[in-house]
XYZ file of C-alpha atoms in Angstrom:
572
model
C -47.477 25.830 -33.350
C -47.417 22.156 -33.186
C -46.846 19.843 -30.131
C -43.487 18.803 -31.644
C -42.466 22.541 -31.911
C -43.323 23.044 -28.331
C -41.286 20.145 -27.241
C -38.238 21.293 -29.434
C -38.069 24.487 -27.114
C -36.950 22.277 -24.255
C -34.467 20.153 -26.108
C -31.522 22.304 -24.940
C -32.532 21.881 -21.550
C -32.735 18.027 -21.929
C -29.217 17.924 -23.615
C -27.782 19.854 -20.708
C -29.442 17.900 -18.037
C -28.770 14.445 -19.588
C -25.075 15.304 -20.020
C -24.950 16.150 -16.280
C -26.695 12.787 -15.393
C -24.181 10.909 -17.544
C -21.339 12.672 -15.897
C -22.671 11.875 -12.519
C -23.221 8.253 -13.372
C -19.639 7.791 -14.496
C -18.305 9.523 -11.454
C -20.434 7.471 -9.098
C -19.704 4.303 -10.933
C -15.901 4.767 -10.547
C -16.120 5.514 -6.811
C -17.912 2.416 -5.790
C -16.349 -0.049 -3.640
C -16.891 -3.641 -5.105
C -16.712 -5.259 -1.724
C -18.977 -2.933 0.029
C -20.872 -0.679 -2.335
C -22.509 2.200 -0.863
C -26.358 1.946 -1.142
C -26.886 5.658 -1.557
C -24.483 5.740 -4.447
C -26.336 2.699 -6.089
C -29.713 4.575 -5.636
C -28.129 7.637 -7.091
C -26.751 5.683 -10.288
C -30.167 4.175 -10.672
C -31.931 7.587 -10.558
C -29.485 9.087 -13.098
C -30.470 6.219 -15.567
C -34.093 6.531 -14.691
C -34.173 10.223 -15.163
C -32.470 10.062 -18.564
C -35.025 7.266 -19.746
C -38.101 9.357 -18.533
C -36.715 12.631 -20.143
C -35.831 10.896 -23.356
C -39.097 9.198 -23.645
C -40.904 12.589 -23.081
C -38.949 14.645 -25.535
C -38.928 12.169 -28.336
C -35.511 10.313 -28.234
C -36.535 6.660 -28.347
C -33.096 5.447 -29.129
C -31.659 6.697 -25.813
C -34.820 5.631 -23.985
C -34.259 1.913 -25.265
C -30.772 1.689 -23.716
C -31.544 3.376 -20.526
C -34.544 1.076 -20.173
C -32.552 -2.045 -20.066
C -29.678 -0.399 -17.980
C -32.417 0.757 -15.533
C -33.367 -2.908 -15.165
C -29.888 -4.016 -14.456
C -29.264 -1.160 -12.069
C -32.472 -1.969 -10.317
C -31.514 -5.508 -9.637
C -28.041 -4.302 -8.237
C -29.565 -1.769 -5.754
C -32.040 -4.351 -4.598
C -29.076 -6.676 -4.054
C -30.533 -9.294 -6.532
C -27.256 -9.144 -8.245
C -23.925 -8.762 -6.674
C -21.970 -5.717 -7.920
C -18.937 -6.802 -9.923
C -16.457 -5.370 -12.559
C -18.610 -6.870 -15.359
C -21.647 -4.586 -14.353
C -19.530 -1.545 -13.821
C -17.907 -2.180 -17.335
C -21.087 -2.665 -19.168
C -22.652 0.420 -17.478
C -19.694 2.451 -18.589
C -19.992 1.268 -22.176
C -23.697 1.982 -22.068
C -23.082 5.497 -20.766
C -20.678 5.992 -23.650
C -23.333 4.953 -26.123
C -25.732 7.320 -24.417
C -23.349 10.186 -24.670
C -22.665 9.497 -28.326
C -26.315 9.258 -28.926
C -26.809 12.712 -27.071
C -24.169 14.373 -29.425
C -25.787 12.843 -32.449
C -29.103 14.537 -31.623
C -27.066 17.820 -31.506
C -25.613 17.439 -34.817
C -23.017 14.827 -34.349
C -22.199 11.650 -36.176
C -25.125 8.944 -35.926
C -24.424 5.910 -33.735
C -24.191 2.625 -35.604
C -27.389 0.577 -34.855
C -25.278 -2.555 -34.343
C -23.403 -0.924 -31.580
C -26.622 -0.033 -29.832
C -27.983 -3.478 -30.309
C -24.844 -5.123 -28.945
C -24.840 -3.032 -25.852
C -28.492 -3.837 -25.104
C -27.912 -7.538 -25.746
C -25.163 -7.535 -23.267
C -27.010 -5.599 -20.586
C -29.762 -8.119 -20.769
C -27.458 -11.060 -20.537
C -25.828 -9.722 -17.501
C -29.164 -8.801 -15.940
C -30.544 -12.305 -16.382
C -27.524 -14.237 -14.794
C -27.621 -15.600 -11.510
C -25.438 -14.036 -8.823
C -23.271 -17.079 -8.505
C -22.537 -16.891 -12.209
C -21.517 -13.286 -11.783
C -19.199 -13.856 -9.005
C -17.477 -16.704 -10.937
C -17.249 -14.617 -13.959
C -14.912 -12.130 -12.137
C -11.332 -13.610 -12.463
C -9.204 -13.758 -9.388
C -6.380 -11.464 -8.954
C -3.038 -13.141 -7.718
C 0.247 -11.483 -6.398
C -1.331 -8.084 -6.861
C -1.527 -8.387 -10.542
C -4.650 -6.802 -12.333
C -5.994 -8.956 -15.111
C -6.644 -6.818 -18.270
C -9.519 -9.264 -19.399
C -11.359 -8.516 -16.397
C -11.671 -4.822 -17.593
C -12.544 -5.949 -21.156
C -15.157 -8.626 -20.724
C -15.297 -9.188 -24.457
C -16.770 -5.716 -24.664
C -15.473 -2.719 -26.549
C -14.340 -0.637 -23.477
C -12.651 2.491 -25.076
C -10.256 5.062 -23.440
C -12.913 7.767 -22.951
C -10.956 10.777 -24.095
C -9.960 8.975 -27.469
C -13.658 8.854 -28.590
C -15.957 11.437 -29.452
C -17.909 10.836 -26.339
C -17.214 14.271 -24.744
C -18.838 15.941 -27.862
C -22.307 16.580 -26.268
C -20.792 18.400 -23.037
C -19.024 21.214 -24.942
C -21.935 21.847 -27.117
C -24.277 22.453 -24.040
C -21.657 24.359 -22.143
C -21.001 26.941 -24.807
C -24.788 27.705 -25.436
C -25.878 28.234 -21.981
C -24.868 28.824 -18.298
C -26.498 28.244 -15.082
C -26.601 31.012 -12.592
C -27.879 30.849 -8.989
C -30.648 33.147 -7.762
C -28.225 34.600 -5.205
C -25.770 35.701 -7.794
C -28.641 37.303 -9.874
C -29.908 39.039 -6.867
C -26.445 40.259 -6.117
C -26.099 41.762 -9.485
C -29.391 43.466 -9.263
C -28.453 45.173 -6.012
C -25.028 46.291 -7.369
C -26.785 47.721 -10.427
C -29.073 49.674 -8.119
C -26.102 51.012 -6.178
C -24.335 52.106 -9.413
C -27.616 53.878 -10.441
C -27.751 55.616 -7.015
C -24.195 56.786 -7.340
C -24.643 58.012 -10.977
C -27.692 60.043 -9.790
C -25.544 61.596 -7.053
C -22.984 62.681 -9.485
C -25.481 64.063 -11.924
C -27.074 66.047 -9.050
C -23.610 67.388 -8.117
C -22.966 68.541 -11.676
C -26.564 69.924 -12.033
C -26.261 72.079 -8.790
C -23.135 73.584 -9.952
C -24.607 74.661 -13.293
C -27.825 76.069 -11.820
C -26.086 77.901 -8.842
C -22.782 78.796 -10.506
C -21.123 77.836 -7.009
C -17.710 76.531 -7.072
C -17.465 72.742 -7.509
C -17.157 70.884 -4.219
C -14.259 68.732 -5.048
C -14.154 66.961 -1.824
C -17.737 65.653 -2.199
C -17.028 64.913 -5.957
C -14.099 63.013 -4.998
C -16.020 60.893 -2.392
C -18.697 60.111 -5.028
C -16.166 59.165 -7.735
C -14.634 56.752 -5.105
C -18.033 55.287 -4.463
C -18.371 54.860 -8.297
C -15.099 53.122 -8.430
C -15.975 50.744 -5.695
C -19.488 49.955 -7.197
C -17.814 49.309 -10.539
C -15.209 47.013 -9.102
C -17.916 45.133 -7.259
C -19.903 44.884 -10.383
C -17.128 43.679 -12.360
C -16.048 40.914 -9.736
C -19.797 39.777 -9.560
C -20.312 39.715 -13.447
C -16.939 37.736 -13.660
C -17.959 35.151 -10.825
C -21.005 34.117 -12.977
C -18.405 32.661 -15.691
C -16.510 30.831 -12.822
C -16.788 27.140 -12.718
C -15.385 24.493 -10.379
C -12.419 22.597 -11.658
C -14.344 19.556 -10.785
C -15.998 19.780 -14.382
C -12.531 18.835 -15.843
C -11.326 16.642 -12.902
C -14.413 14.385 -13.179
C -13.279 13.220 -16.503
C -9.927 11.754 -15.310
C -11.007 8.733 -13.044
C -12.437 7.074 -15.990
C -9.363 7.767 -18.185
C -7.149 6.378 -15.605
C -9.137 3.435 -14.982
C -9.249 2.563 -18.682
C -5.587 3.211 -19.219
C -4.626 1.253 -16.157
C -6.501 -1.804 -17.386
C -4.950 -1.386 -20.864
C -1.463 -1.154 -19.531
C -1.990 -3.839 -16.892
C -1.228 -1.297 -14.032
C -2.807 -0.822 -10.713
C -3.277 3.064 -10.315
C -5.345 5.196 -7.986
C -6.288 8.823 -8.802
C -6.777 11.155 -5.988
C -8.156 14.591 -6.565
C -7.915 17.603 -4.092
C -9.379 21.101 -4.532
C -12.253 20.163 -7.010
C -14.228 23.142 -5.696
C -11.571 25.610 -6.713
C -13.326 27.915 -9.374
C -11.706 29.279 -12.648
C -13.173 31.088 -15.689
C -15.055 28.658 -17.936
C -13.079 29.893 -20.977
C -9.767 28.535 -19.160
C -11.589 25.354 -18.310
C -12.453 24.452 -21.953
C -8.930 25.153 -23.064
C -7.106 23.410 -20.307
C -8.959 20.134 -20.635
C -6.731 18.735 -23.532
C -3.272 19.702 -21.830
C -4.419 18.058 -18.649
C -5.517 15.058 -20.392
C -2.147 14.673 -21.980
C -0.420 15.110 -18.610
C -2.540 12.572 -16.908
C -1.873 10.027 -19.765
C 1.977 10.538 -19.555
C 1.768 10.025 -15.679
C -0.058 6.700 -16.234
C 1.912 5.466 -19.109
C 5.573 6.871 -18.475
C 5.364 7.778 -14.853
C 3.743 4.741 -12.981
C 5.667 1.518 -13.068
C 4.227 -1.795 -13.796
C 3.212 -4.008 -10.770
C 6.595 -6.097 -10.894
C 8.634 -2.940 -11.158
C 6.967 -1.454 -8.027
C 7.270 -4.590 -6.052
C 11.043 -4.826 -7.095
C 11.584 -1.214 -6.051
C 9.870 -1.794 -2.707
C 6.939 0.373 -3.569
C 3.119 -0.300 -2.872
C 1.591 -2.339 -5.676
C -0.942 0.371 -6.522
C 0.584 3.448 -7.963
C -0.789 6.909 -7.065
C -1.438 9.996 -9.306
C -2.555 13.135 -7.433
C -4.427 16.148 -9.066
C -4.791 19.131 -6.974
C -6.025 22.696 -7.649
C -5.804 25.729 -5.430
C -5.840 29.610 -5.674
C -2.587 31.521 -5.263
C -3.125 35.206 -5.450
C -4.738 36.028 -8.711
C -4.052 32.656 -10.229
C -5.060 29.010 -10.088
C -2.409 26.329 -9.615
C -2.953 22.833 -10.850
C -0.410 19.980 -10.032
C -0.285 16.589 -11.422
C 1.841 14.513 -9.176
C 2.860 10.847 -9.438
C 4.918 8.464 -7.333
C 6.324 6.618 -10.149
C 9.837 6.206 -11.501
C 10.592 9.814 -12.317
C 12.683 11.218 -15.030
C 15.908 9.466 -15.999
C 18.611 12.245 -16.463
C 20.986 10.054 -18.514
C 18.570 8.706 -20.718
C 17.210 12.265 -21.507
C 20.694 13.576 -22.193
C 21.385 10.542 -24.558
C 18.225 11.250 -26.397
C 19.020 14.944 -26.718
C 22.422 14.223 -28.109
C 20.863 11.704 -30.611
C 18.339 14.340 -31.793
C 21.017 17.160 -31.842
C 18.943 19.093 -29.247
C 21.150 21.791 -27.590
C 22.086 21.114 -24.027
C 24.227 23.640 -21.913
C 27.520 22.607 -20.541
C 27.121 20.888 -16.916
C 23.387 21.178 -17.086
C 21.264 21.347 -13.818
C 18.579 18.795 -13.225
C 15.982 21.582 -14.184
C 17.813 22.215 -17.504
C 17.651 18.415 -18.305
C 14.038 18.204 -17.299
C 13.098 20.995 -19.672
C 14.190 18.777 -22.516
C 10.892 16.994 -22.642
C 9.309 20.219 -23.839
C 11.475 20.329 -27.037
C 9.382 19.619 -30.137
C 9.177 15.961 -31.083
C 11.219 14.990 -27.925
C 10.354 11.536 -26.611
C 12.050 8.712 -24.577
C 9.570 6.057 -25.431
C 11.051 3.030 -26.804
C 8.171 2.003 -28.797
C 5.177 3.940 -30.411
C 1.849 2.877 -29.010
C -1.775 4.039 -29.196
C -1.287 5.435 -25.730
C 1.799 7.710 -26.321
C 5.267 7.696 -27.716
C 4.964 9.708 -30.982
C 6.963 12.597 -29.649
C 4.139 15.157 -29.871
C 2.385 16.772 -27.077
C 4.595 18.212 -24.341
C 5.680 20.977 -26.466
C 2.210 21.539 -27.485
C 0.947 21.391 -24.047
C 3.349 24.162 -22.896
C 2.480 26.265 -25.876
C -1.221 25.965 -25.092
C -0.726 26.788 -21.479
C 1.313 29.859 -22.238
C -1.211 31.115 -24.690
C -3.620 31.177 -21.925
C -1.151 33.520 -19.953
C -0.079 30.554 -17.800
C 3.323 28.868 -16.983
C 4.219 25.301 -16.672
C 7.008 23.882 -14.344
C 8.376 20.390 -13.876
C 10.233 18.741 -11.074
C 11.273 15.249 -10.698
C 13.266 12.815 -8.533
C 14.431 9.623 -9.992
C 12.676 6.535 -8.560
C 10.338 8.737 -6.438
C 8.047 10.500 -9.082
C 7.334 13.619 -11.056
C 5.262 16.818 -10.368
C 3.911 19.182 -12.910
C 2.742 22.499 -11.836
C 0.554 24.734 -14.075
C -0.137 28.489 -12.923
C -3.207 29.913 -14.837
C -4.998 33.122 -14.635
C -8.442 33.183 -13.057
C -10.046 34.689 -16.082
C -8.981 35.408 -19.751
C -10.971 38.708 -19.550
C -8.799 40.583 -17.038
C -5.170 40.246 -16.217
C -2.538 41.830 -13.765
C 0.118 43.478 -15.818
C 3.048 45.931 -15.459
C 3.018 48.911 -17.460
C 6.392 49.855 -18.923
C 7.545 52.824 -20.780
C 9.740 52.653 -24.091
C 10.239 56.214 -25.342
C 6.723 57.726 -26.010
C 5.056 54.240 -25.876
C 3.376 52.083 -23.255
C 3.341 48.507 -23.269
C 1.912 45.873 -20.665
C 3.978 42.824 -19.501
C 1.859 40.009 -17.950
C 2.563 39.855 -14.497
C 2.577 35.976 -14.339
C 5.819 36.090 -16.460
C 7.850 38.440 -14.282
C 10.298 37.169 -11.795
C 11.807 40.498 -10.829
C 13.088 43.757 -12.020
C 16.424 45.638 -11.463
C 18.804 48.343 -12.757
C 21.988 46.557 -13.840
C 25.404 47.664 -13.486
C 27.423 48.630 -16.501
C 30.090 45.986 -15.783
C 27.287 43.219 -15.605
C 26.295 43.794 -19.309
C 28.503 41.873 -21.816
C 28.421 41.213 -25.601
C 28.948 37.769 -26.885
C 29.663 37.447 -30.641
C 27.265 34.460 -31.317
C 24.522 35.528 -28.843
C 24.478 39.234 -28.613
C 24.298 41.107 -25.363
C 23.678 39.283 -22.083
C 23.488 40.462 -18.536
C 24.974 38.777 -15.521
C 21.989 38.308 -12.980
C 22.337 36.167 -9.637
C 25.122 33.688 -10.928
C 23.970 33.342 -14.598
C 24.105 35.133 -17.826
C 20.615 35.936 -19.325
C 19.991 37.174 -22.897
C 19.190 40.833 -22.948
C 16.229 41.667 -25.098
C 15.932 45.541 -25.917
C 12.282 45.924 -26.591
C 12.793 49.248 -28.525
C 14.930 47.073 -31.132
C 12.240 44.470 -31.400
C 9.644 46.973 -32.173
C 11.709 49.662 -34.084
C 11.077 52.295 -31.425
C 13.151 55.367 -30.116
C 14.074 54.714 -26.618
C 14.915 57.505 -23.870
C 18.479 55.752 -23.660
C 19.899 52.693 -25.288
C 22.210 52.062 -22.324
C 20.813 49.176 -19.996
C 22.419 50.869 -16.850
C 20.237 53.685 -17.507
C 17.084 51.943 -17.852
C 15.373 48.997 -16.190
C 15.671 45.310 -16.785
C 12.519 42.998 -16.304
C 13.569 39.353 -15.757
C 10.856 37.061 -17.318
C 10.416 33.384 -17.580
C 9.449 31.983 -20.916
C 9.394 28.794 -22.877
C 12.657 29.774 -24.089
C 14.095 30.178 -20.746
C 14.856 33.219 -18.541
C 15.516 36.422 -20.342
C 15.916 40.232 -19.399
C 13.656 42.834 -21.045
C 15.325 46.152 -21.366
C 12.781 49.172 -20.950
C 13.076 52.700 -20.076
C 10.914 52.820 -17.111
C 8.267 50.969 -15.075
C 4.957 52.889 -14.894
C 3.232 50.661 -12.407
C 1.237 47.510 -11.901
C -2.366 47.526 -12.998
C -5.416 45.266 -13.765
C -6.121 45.533 -17.443
C -9.163 44.526 -19.560
C -8.006 42.311 -22.473
C -9.245 43.242 -25.923
C -8.470 40.902 -28.956
C -6.115 42.521 -31.440
C -6.912 40.184 -34.292
C -10.699 40.721 -34.170
C -10.253 44.538 -34.252
C -7.078 45.064 -36.361
C -4.591 42.266 -37.334
C -2.056 39.981 -35.830
C 0.998 41.680 -34.689
C 4.148 39.826 -33.955
C 5.197 39.863 -30.279
C 1.773 41.114 -29.287
C -0.953 38.870 -27.710
C -3.654 41.490 -27.174
C -4.402 45.072 -26.426
C -6.016 47.129 -23.624
C -7.495 50.623 -23.155
C -5.886 52.823 -20.610
C -7.559 55.329 -18.340
C -6.739 58.317 -20.627
C -8.447 56.302 -23.652
C -5.176 55.415 -25.312
C -4.554 51.787 -26.501
C -1.601 49.855 -25.002
C -0.330 46.586 -26.306
C -0.003 43.388 -24.112
C 3.152 41.598 -24.872
C 3.451 37.967 -25.826
C 6.724 37.526 -23.876
C 7.754 34.357 -25.320
C 7.439 35.529 -28.887
C 9.182 38.684 -27.936
C 12.250 36.671 -26.803
C 12.149 34.704 -30.056
C 11.798 37.850 -32.210
C 14.845 39.220 -30.504
C 16.807 36.620 -32.387
C 15.703 37.975 -35.864
C 16.328 41.332 -37.538
C 14.133 44.111 -35.862
C 10.652 44.889 -37.229
C 10.233 47.346 -39.874
C 7.784 49.630 -38.195
C 6.481 50.396 -34.667
C 3.187 49.209 -33.183
């Protein structure tokens, strides 16, 4: 084996560590105070560039080493206070970081970075590094009346909005190929497996003793050991699942750069605050929630936060505030995007709905009006820009979140701001569900979609010519969806007052699912139906029950949509 072959074995580690250093470099840069930069942060930024340079040289990536060599020189002068930190230095360092990230992606099979782009960034780094401190201070344009200069963020450089480029390509590649696990968690797994082996041995001994002596089974002892096995299995399950858990900071860390670039592009002043970055969630959820969160953050910056002049006229602080929070609530993670901007305009939304012939109920509540923005192709933007306004996105955001088993809710106060709340499952492998019976069949309804369950009175169920059956629940009529009709099953009874209604919240609004009975709440392991069988309308996945039978997990939103069509030809 050649020396090059030996080095290639370490490339995956280099890719992962370099991506981490680049992410850390961006986070630290955006947190710096220009007037009083923290010396520890400056040293950490320098060390990140130095580490990348050293590793790139060692493992045979001279293109990355050449960029970080000059970047390291510039950052060294800044940390030694030979140069005063300013916007130009932060801008060029961010641009260099983008180039390095694209180079990293190229070495992992991505598109090659044009040589001219690399040459340009190195030349600009050298030019700034060789300038005198006074020249740098003069180069930073003054800000008057609280107005941010767009040019101060551009500096004749190609500063791009981070999420619009392919700069994030390196991160997913490394994330999907490996995962870091602490020694403590590995030790915990080993201990739990040991406990499981001991319990299994005890059960085997109990069975063997009964066979040898022909004595009656000691059911009390057997029950104790089965309970111990159940505890061991649950602890092992939780421990294994925790390995896949990552803090949401891995997603949140992308947004300070996004907000900074967009704010400069739109001539706005915006602060992004993050709360609960340590909240953990399954890596599979994290990978799929990044794009929806990016779209929502962009909307807050573009549509939510007003311009400086508008905020001054409204008596608000010049700098707008976007707050991104995450926390655990029960078995879910709740992520909120809140801004203190202009809020949604009820009249404007209703006018646009009429213009596009979007259905709006009579005397709609504010919540009904806010839901209009989730209609396909719905946008109130006056002009189409490269930031937003094409009328695609919010419906896709909602659909993507619901495909993860989550829900999205929106509240807004005109002139005060908007809050979007996303509730997601902790993991995509296990979910809490309600088992329901329909004739001889058992289905699972995701618990996150259920509001309540009830037995209706006969007089509360009505039939409307254009809509079908509806049920009166707490002051409103909800569409009644009979699951036996959707799936072509034979129920115990087709009379709602003799069964149970499950009130669910879907992208189509609230609805009442009619089932024969509730069988109980349970945690189920999700199995892909498409990979083992085929796609079935109204079904999102399957699970194996305790008796070995297979039960289908409902896609509640699709079930409600299917209820408006002819019944399926066969049962599932």
